[in-house]
Amino acid sequence: MNIKFLDLYAQYLSIKDEIDEAIYSVIKKSAFIGGSFLEHFEEEFADYIGVKHAIGVANGTDALEIALWTLDLEPNSEVILPVNSFIATAEAVINSGYVPVFADIDDDFCISLDSIKRLLTPKTRAIIPVHLYGQPASMDKILEFAKEHSLFVIEDCAQAHGAKFCNKRVGSFGILGAFSFYPGKNLGAFGDGGMIVTNDEVLAKKIRMYKNHGRLSKYNHEFVGRNSRLDGLQAAILSVKLKYLDGWLEHRNKLASYYLTHLRCQKPHVKDNIYHSWHLFVVILKNRNLLLEKLKNNNIEYGIHYPKLLSSFEFFKKYRYENSKAILYENNLLSLPIGEHLNLDDIKRVIEVLNLYDNS
Ligand SMILES: *Cc1c(COP(=O)(O)O)cnc(C)c1O
């Protein structure tokens, strides 16, 4: 039997009746853009994260870009982000007219504060901590440093729906938080989707207008905005899934702790003041290529997040970066299967193969 990396169809089947009903309700009301399903989900999501405002947008990349746009920084302001992330974090900075600066990571795979300190210049205006793989970055230290230097903090929560730092959900720490509902994320839509969360009323209103052609009502445009909306179908589907998210996270945590106890290879460092959402379970292997073979032969799917550091892309080389720690991981990261579609027996099989062949 195949051990799948992701099984969205199995997830759908487990909640099929509710999802089908939700989809039908949206069609019946023709509430495709805006409307009650979106409003309802935005309220639920804001409550879940513990913030005052949640604004649906078209995807997670837009969420980051719109968040940055809203801050209205001077052109060419420097924004520090981690050198190991999905490219979207950097794209959002560049597409907003700012300059990305890539900071090194710590052994929790999150942005390193020491590296941020070294990269700080008079042009630095913001930091984007990414809660990579589902592990919250060290928000206490980052917020303290940001306050000292008057920097904005925008959280990239694309992989960390429901994760907590010191018992508070991520997204509620920075001035703005950006989420993705890409289907494969822990809370995924049936297509693209994203969300910006904030406690700031003025920014929330500005975002609400900007993502909808600079307006609050039909033809009352107040400035040039754009179209980046979360649609009604996605919102209704996400409302159903949100009810199951905490259970899914608990399951992921159970599988992850089994991996952590029984795997012999180098395991991810987990801080003790956090609740991990385990979007990905990433190990470090010296002999990764051999292991990839063995996993394939045993019908175990895997991922690599990411095959390249952002500083390894030619078109990013012109920006300042630090990567001396991250580069040690670049060719050794491997994402093992984890998710609500798997049980402990599946995890045991993965562990067996890895422990048998890993000699790092
Ligand atoms: C998925 C992801 C994004 C982008 O989200 P999309 O919805 O795919 O645009 C941004 N940052 C990180 C860290 C991600 O994993």
Coordinates of C-alpha atoms and ligand atoms in Angstrom, one line a residue:
M1 CA 0.0 0.0 0.0
N2 CA 1.1 3.5 -0.9
I3 CA 1.7 5.9 1.9
K4 CA 0.6 9.1 0.5
F5 CA 2.1 12.5 1.2
L6 CA -1.3 14.1 0.9
D7 CA -4.8 12.7 0.4
L8 CA -7.3 15.5 -0.1
Y9 CA -10.0 13.1 -1.5
A10 CA -9.9 11.0 1.7
Q11 CA -10.3 14.2 3.7
Y12 CA -13.3 15.2 1.6
L13 CA -14.9 11.8 2.0
S14 CA -14.6 12.1 5.8
I15 CA -16.8 15.2 5.8
K16 CA -18.6 14.7 2.4
D17 CA -22.2 15.4 3.5
E18 CA -21.4 18.7 5.2
I19 CA -19.2 19.9 2.3
D20 CA -21.8 18.9 -0.3
E21 CA -24.5 20.7 1.7
A22 CA -22.3 23.8 2.0
I23 CA -21.6 23.9 -1.7
Y24 CA -25.3 23.5 -2.5
S25 CA -26.3 26.3 -0.2
V26 CA -23.9 28.7 -1.9
I27 CA -25.2 27.8 -5.3
K28 CA -28.8 28.0 -4.1
K29 CA -28.2 31.6 -2.8
S30 CA -25.9 32.5 -5.7
A31 CA -23.6 34.0 -3.0
F32 CA -20.6 33.6 -5.1
I33 CA -18.7 36.9 -4.4
G34 CA -19.0 38.5 -1.0
G35 CA -22.2 37.7 0.8
S36 CA -23.1 35.8 4.0
F37 CA -20.8 32.7 3.6
L38 CA -17.7 34.9 3.3
E39 CA -18.8 37.2 6.2
H40 CA -19.5 34.2 8.4
F41 CA -16.2 32.6 7.7
E42 CA -14.3 35.8 8.2
E43 CA -15.9 36.2 11.6
E44 CA -15.2 32.6 12.6
F45 CA -11.6 32.7 11.5
A46 CA -11.0 36.0 13.4
D47 CA -12.4 34.4 16.5
Y48 CA -10.4 31.3 16.0
I49 CA -7.1 33.2 15.6
G50 CA -8.0 35.6 18.4
V51 CA -8.0 38.9 16.4
K52 CA -10.6 41.5 15.7
H53 CA -10.5 41.4 11.9
A54 CA -10.1 38.8 9.2
I55 CA -10.3 39.8 5.5
G56 CA -10.6 37.1 2.9
V57 CA -8.3 37.5 -0.2
A58 CA -7.6 35.4 -3.3
N59 CA -4.6 33.5 -2.1
G60 CA -1.7 33.6 0.4
T61 CA 0.7 35.4 -1.8
D62 CA -1.8 38.2 -2.3
A63 CA -2.4 38.2 1.5
L64 CA 1.3 39.0 2.0
E65 CA 1.5 41.5 -0.8
I66 CA -1.7 43.3 0.2
A67 CA -0.5 43.4 3.9
L68 CA 2.8 45.0 2.7
W69 CA 1.0 47.4 0.4
T70 CA -1.3 48.5 3.2
L71 CA 1.7 49.6 5.4
D72 CA 2.6 52.2 2.7
L73 CA 6.4 52.1 3.3
E74 CA 8.7 54.3 1.3
P75 CA 9.8 52.7 -2.0
N76 CA 12.9 50.6 -1.6
S77 CA 12.4 50.0 2.1
E78 CA 14.1 46.9 3.2
V79 CA 12.1 44.0 4.5
I80 CA 13.8 41.1 6.3
L81 CA 12.6 37.5 5.7
P82 CA 14.1 34.1 6.2
V83 CA 16.3 32.6 3.5
N84 CA 14.4 29.2 3.7
S85 CA 10.8 29.8 2.7
F86 CA 8.5 29.4 -0.2
I87 CA 9.2 32.0 -2.9
A88 CA 5.9 33.8 -2.3
T89 CA 7.3 35.5 0.8
A90 CA 10.0 37.2 -1.3
E91 CA 7.8 37.8 -4.3
A92 CA 5.3 39.8 -2.1
V93 CA 8.1 42.1 -0.9
I94 CA 9.4 42.7 -4.5
N95 CA 6.0 43.2 -6.0
S96 CA 5.2 45.8 -3.4
G97 CA 8.2 47.8 -4.4
Y98 CA 10.4 46.9 -1.5
V99 CA 13.8 45.2 -1.2
P100 CA 14.0 41.7 0.3
V101 CA 16.8 40.9 2.7
F102 CA 17.3 37.3 3.5
A103 CA 18.1 36.3 7.0
D104 CA 19.6 33.0 8.1
I105 CA 17.6 30.4 10.1
D106 CA 18.0 28.7 13.5
D107 CA 17.8 25.0 14.2
D108 CA 14.0 25.4 14.6
F109 CA 14.1 26.2 10.9
C110 CA 12.7 29.7 11.6
I111 CA 14.3 33.1 11.1
S112 CA 17.3 33.8 13.3
L113 CA 17.2 37.0 15.4
D114 CA 21.0 37.2 15.4
S115 CA 21.0 37.3 11.7
I116 CA 18.2 39.9 11.6
K117 CA 20.4 42.1 13.9
R118 CA 23.3 41.9 11.6
L119 CA 21.2 42.7 8.5
L120 CA 19.5 45.7 10.1
T121 CA 20.2 49.0 8.3
P122 CA 18.6 52.5 8.5
K123 CA 16.4 51.4 5.5
T124 CA 14.9 48.4 7.3
R125 CA 11.2 48.8 7.9
A126 CA 9.7 45.4 8.4
I127 CA 10.3 41.8 9.3
I128 CA 8.3 38.8 8.0
P129 CA 8.8 35.8 10.3
V130 CA 7.6 32.7 8.5
H131 CA 6.2 30.0 10.9
L132 CA 7.9 27.4 8.7
Y133 CA 6.6 23.9 8.5
G134 CA 4.0 24.9 11.2
Q135 CA 6.5 25.8 14.0
P136 CA 6.0 29.4 15.3
A137 CA 9.0 31.6 15.1
S138 CA 10.3 33.1 18.4
M139 CA 7.7 35.9 18.4
D140 CA 8.6 37.3 21.8
K141 CA 12.2 38.1 20.9
I142 CA 11.2 39.3 17.4
L143 CA 8.5 41.6 18.6
E144 CA 10.8 43.1 21.3
F145 CA 13.5 43.7 18.7
A146 CA 11.0 45.2 16.2
K147 CA 9.6 47.5 18.9
E148 CA 13.1 48.8 19.8
H149 CA 13.8 49.6 16.1
S150 CA 10.3 50.7 15.1
L151 CA 9.9 47.9 12.6
F152 CA 6.6 46.4 11.4
V153 CA 6.1 42.6 11.9
I154 CA 4.0 40.8 9.3
E155 CA 3.6 37.1 10.1
D156 CA 3.6 34.6 7.2
C157 CA 1.2 32.0 8.7
A158 CA 0.6 30.0 5.4
Q159 CA 1.8 26.8 7.1
A160 CA 0.7 27.4 10.6
H161 CA -3.1 27.7 10.9
G162 CA -3.9 27.1 14.6
A163 CA -0.2 26.9 15.7
K164 CA 0.5 28.7 19.0
F165 CA 3.3 30.6 20.6
C166 CA 3.0 30.9 24.4
N167 CA -0.6 29.8 24.1
K168 CA -1.6 32.5 21.5
R169 CA -2.4 31.6 18.0
V170 CA 0.0 32.8 15.3
G171 CA -1.3 35.7 13.2
S172 CA -2.3 37.6 16.4
F173 CA 1.3 38.8 17.1
G174 CA 2.3 41.0 14.2
I175 CA 0.5 44.2 13.0
L176 CA -0.8 41.9 10.2
G177 CA -0.9 38.2 9.6
A178 CA -1.2 36.4 6.2
F179 CA -2.7 33.0 5.7
S180 CA -3.0 30.7 2.7
F181 CA -5.8 28.3 2.0
Y182 CA -4.0 26.6 -0.9
P183 CA -5.6 23.1 -1.0
G184 CA -2.6 21.3 0.5
K185 CA -2.2 23.6 3.5
N186 CA -3.6 22.4 6.9
L187 CA -6.7 24.4 6.3
G188 CA -7.2 24.2 2.5
A189 CA -9.9 25.4 0.1
F190 CA -11.0 23.6 -3.1
G191 CA -8.9 26.1 -5.0
D192 CA -7.0 29.2 -4.1
G193 CA -7.8 31.3 -1.1
G194 CA -6.1 33.5 1.6
M195 CA -6.8 35.7 4.6
I196 CA -5.3 38.7 6.3
V197 CA -5.8 39.1 10.0
T198 CA -5.2 42.2 12.2
N199 CA -6.4 44.0 15.3
D200 CA -5.9 47.3 13.6
E201 CA -9.2 48.8 12.5
V202 CA -7.8 51.4 10.1
L203 CA -5.6 48.8 8.3
A204 CA -8.5 46.3 8.2
K205 CA -10.8 48.9 6.4
K206 CA -8.0 49.8 4.0
I207 CA -7.4 46.2 3.1
R208 CA -11.1 45.5 2.7
M209 CA -11.3 48.4 0.2
Y210 CA -8.1 47.6 -1.6
K211 CA -8.9 44.0 -2.3
N212 CA -12.2 45.1 -3.8
H213 CA -11.4 47.9 -6.3
G214 CA -10.9 50.5 -3.6
R215 CA -14.5 50.5 -2.5
L216 CA -16.8 49.5 0.3
S217 CA -20.0 49.8 -1.7
K218 CA -20.8 49.2 -5.3
Y219 CA -19.5 52.1 -7.3
N220 CA -18.1 54.3 -4.6
H221 CA -14.4 53.8 -5.5
E222 CA -12.2 55.9 -3.2
F223 CA -8.8 54.9 -4.6
V224 CA -7.2 52.5 -7.1
G225 CA -7.4 49.1 -5.6
R226 CA -7.4 45.6 -7.2
N227 CA -9.5 42.5 -7.3
S228 CA -8.3 39.8 -4.8
R229 CA -11.3 38.2 -3.2
L230 CA -12.0 35.0 -1.4
D231 CA -15.1 33.6 -3.0
G232 CA -18.3 32.3 -1.4
L233 CA -17.8 28.7 -2.3
Q234 CA -14.3 28.6 -0.8
A235 CA -15.5 30.4 2.3
A236 CA -18.4 28.0 2.8
I237 CA -16.1 25.0 2.4
L238 CA -13.5 26.5 4.7
S239 CA -16.2 27.1 7.4
V240 CA -16.9 23.4 7.4
K241 CA -13.3 22.5 7.5
L242 CA -12.4 25.0 10.3
K243 CA -14.6 22.9 12.7
Y244 CA -12.3 20.0 12.2
L245 CA -9.0 21.8 12.2
D246 CA -8.2 21.4 15.9
G247 CA -8.8 17.7 15.7
W248 CA -6.6 17.4 12.6
L249 CA -3.9 19.3 14.4
E250 CA -4.1 17.0 17.4
H251 CA -3.8 14.0 15.1
R252 CA -0.7 15.6 13.4
N253 CA 0.8 16.2 16.8
K254 CA 0.3 12.6 17.8
L255 CA 2.0 11.3 14.6
A256 CA 4.8 13.8 15.0
S257 CA 5.6 12.8 18.5
Y258 CA 5.8 9.2 17.4
Y259 CA 8.3 10.2 14.7
L260 CA 10.2 12.3 17.2
T261 CA 10.5 9.4 19.7
H262 CA 11.4 6.6 17.2
L263 CA 13.3 8.1 14.3
R264 CA 17.1 7.9 14.7
C265 CA 18.0 10.5 12.1
Q266 CA 18.4 14.2 12.9
K267 CA 15.0 15.4 13.8
P268 CA 13.5 18.9 13.8
H269 CA 14.2 21.0 16.9
V270 CA 10.9 21.8 18.6
K271 CA 10.7 24.7 21.0
D272 CA 8.9 24.0 24.2
N273 CA 6.7 27.1 24.4
I274 CA 4.8 26.4 21.2
Y275 CA 2.0 24.4 19.7
H276 CA 3.1 23.0 16.4
S277 CA 0.7 22.7 13.5
W278 CA 3.0 20.1 11.8
H279 CA 2.2 21.2 8.2
L280 CA 5.4 19.3 7.3
F281 CA 7.6 16.9 9.3
V282 CA 11.1 17.7 8.0
V283 CA 14.1 15.7 8.9
I284 CA 17.8 16.2 8.1
L285 CA 19.6 13.4 6.3
K286 CA 23.2 13.3 5.3
N287 CA 22.5 10.6 2.8
R288 CA 19.3 11.9 1.4
N289 CA 19.6 10.6 -2.1
L290 CA 19.9 7.0 -0.9
L291 CA 16.9 7.4 1.4
L292 CA 14.8 8.9 -1.5
E293 CA 15.4 5.6 -3.4
K294 CA 14.5 3.5 -0.5
L295 CA 11.3 5.4 0.2
K296 CA 10.3 5.2 -3.4
N297 CA 10.9 1.4 -3.5
N298 CA 8.7 1.1 -0.4
N299 CA 5.9 3.2 -2.0
I300 CA 6.3 6.0 0.6
E301 CA 5.8 9.4 -0.8
Y302 CA 7.8 12.4 0.4
G303 CA 8.5 16.0 -0.3
I304 CA 11.4 18.4 -0.2
H305 CA 10.8 21.9 1.3
Y306 CA 12.6 23.4 -0.3
P307 CA 15.0 22.1 -2.9
K308 CA 16.7 25.5 -3.0
L309 CA 17.3 28.3 -0.5
L310 CA 15.9 31.7 -1.8
S311 CA 19.5 32.9 -1.9
S312 CA 20.3 30.1 -4.4
F313 CA 18.1 31.5 -7.1
E314 CA 20.1 33.6 -9.6
F315 CA 17.5 36.4 -9.6
F316 CA 17.7 36.8 -5.9
K317 CA 21.5 36.9 -5.7
K318 CA 21.6 40.7 -6.0
Y319 CA 20.0 41.1 -2.6
R320 CA 21.7 40.9 0.7
Y321 CA 21.5 37.6 2.5
E322 CA 23.0 35.4 5.2
N323 CA 22.7 31.6 4.9
S324 CA 25.7 30.0 6.7
K325 CA 23.4 27.8 8.8
A326 CA 20.6 27.3 6.2
I327 CA 23.1 26.2 3.6
L328 CA 24.1 23.2 5.8
Y329 CA 20.5 22.0 5.4
E330 CA 20.0 22.8 1.7
N331 CA 20.7 19.4 0.3
N332 CA 19.6 17.4 3.3
L333 CA 16.0 18.2 4.1
L334 CA 13.3 15.7 3.6
S335 CA 9.6 16.0 4.3
L336 CA 8.0 12.8 5.6
P337 CA 4.3 12.0 5.2
I338 CA 2.1 13.4 7.9
G339 CA -1.6 14.3 8.0
E340 CA -5.0 13.3 9.0
H341 CA -5.1 10.6 6.2
L342 CA -2.4 8.6 8.0
N343 CA -2.4 6.4 11.1
L344 CA 0.3 5.2 13.5
D345 CA 0.9 2.0 11.4
D346 CA 1.7 4.1 8.4
I347 CA 4.2 6.2 10.5
K348 CA 5.7 3.0 11.8
R349 CA 6.4 1.8 8.3
V350 CA 8.1 5.1 7.4
I351 CA 10.2 4.9 10.5
E352 CA 11.2 1.3 9.8
V353 CA 12.5 2.2 6.3
L354 CA 14.3 5.3 7.5
N355 CA 16.0 3.7 10.6
L356 CA 17.1 0.8 8.5
Y357 CA 19.0 2.8 5.9
D358 CA 19.9 6.0 7.5
N359 CA 23.5 6.1 8.7
S360 CA 24.0 9.8 9.2
Ligands
LIG1 C1 1.8 28.5 0.5 C2 2.7 29.5 1.0 C3 2.5 30.9 0.6 C4 1.6 31.3 -0.5 O1 0.3 30.9 -0.5 P1 -0.5 30.7 -1.8 O2 -1.9 30.7 -1.3 O3 -0.1 29.5 -2.5 O4 -0.3 32.0 -2.6 C5 3.3 31.9 1.2 N1 4.2 31.6 2.2 C6 4.4 30.3 2.6 C7 5.4 30.0 3.6 C8 3.7 29.3 2.0 O5 3.9 28.0 2.4

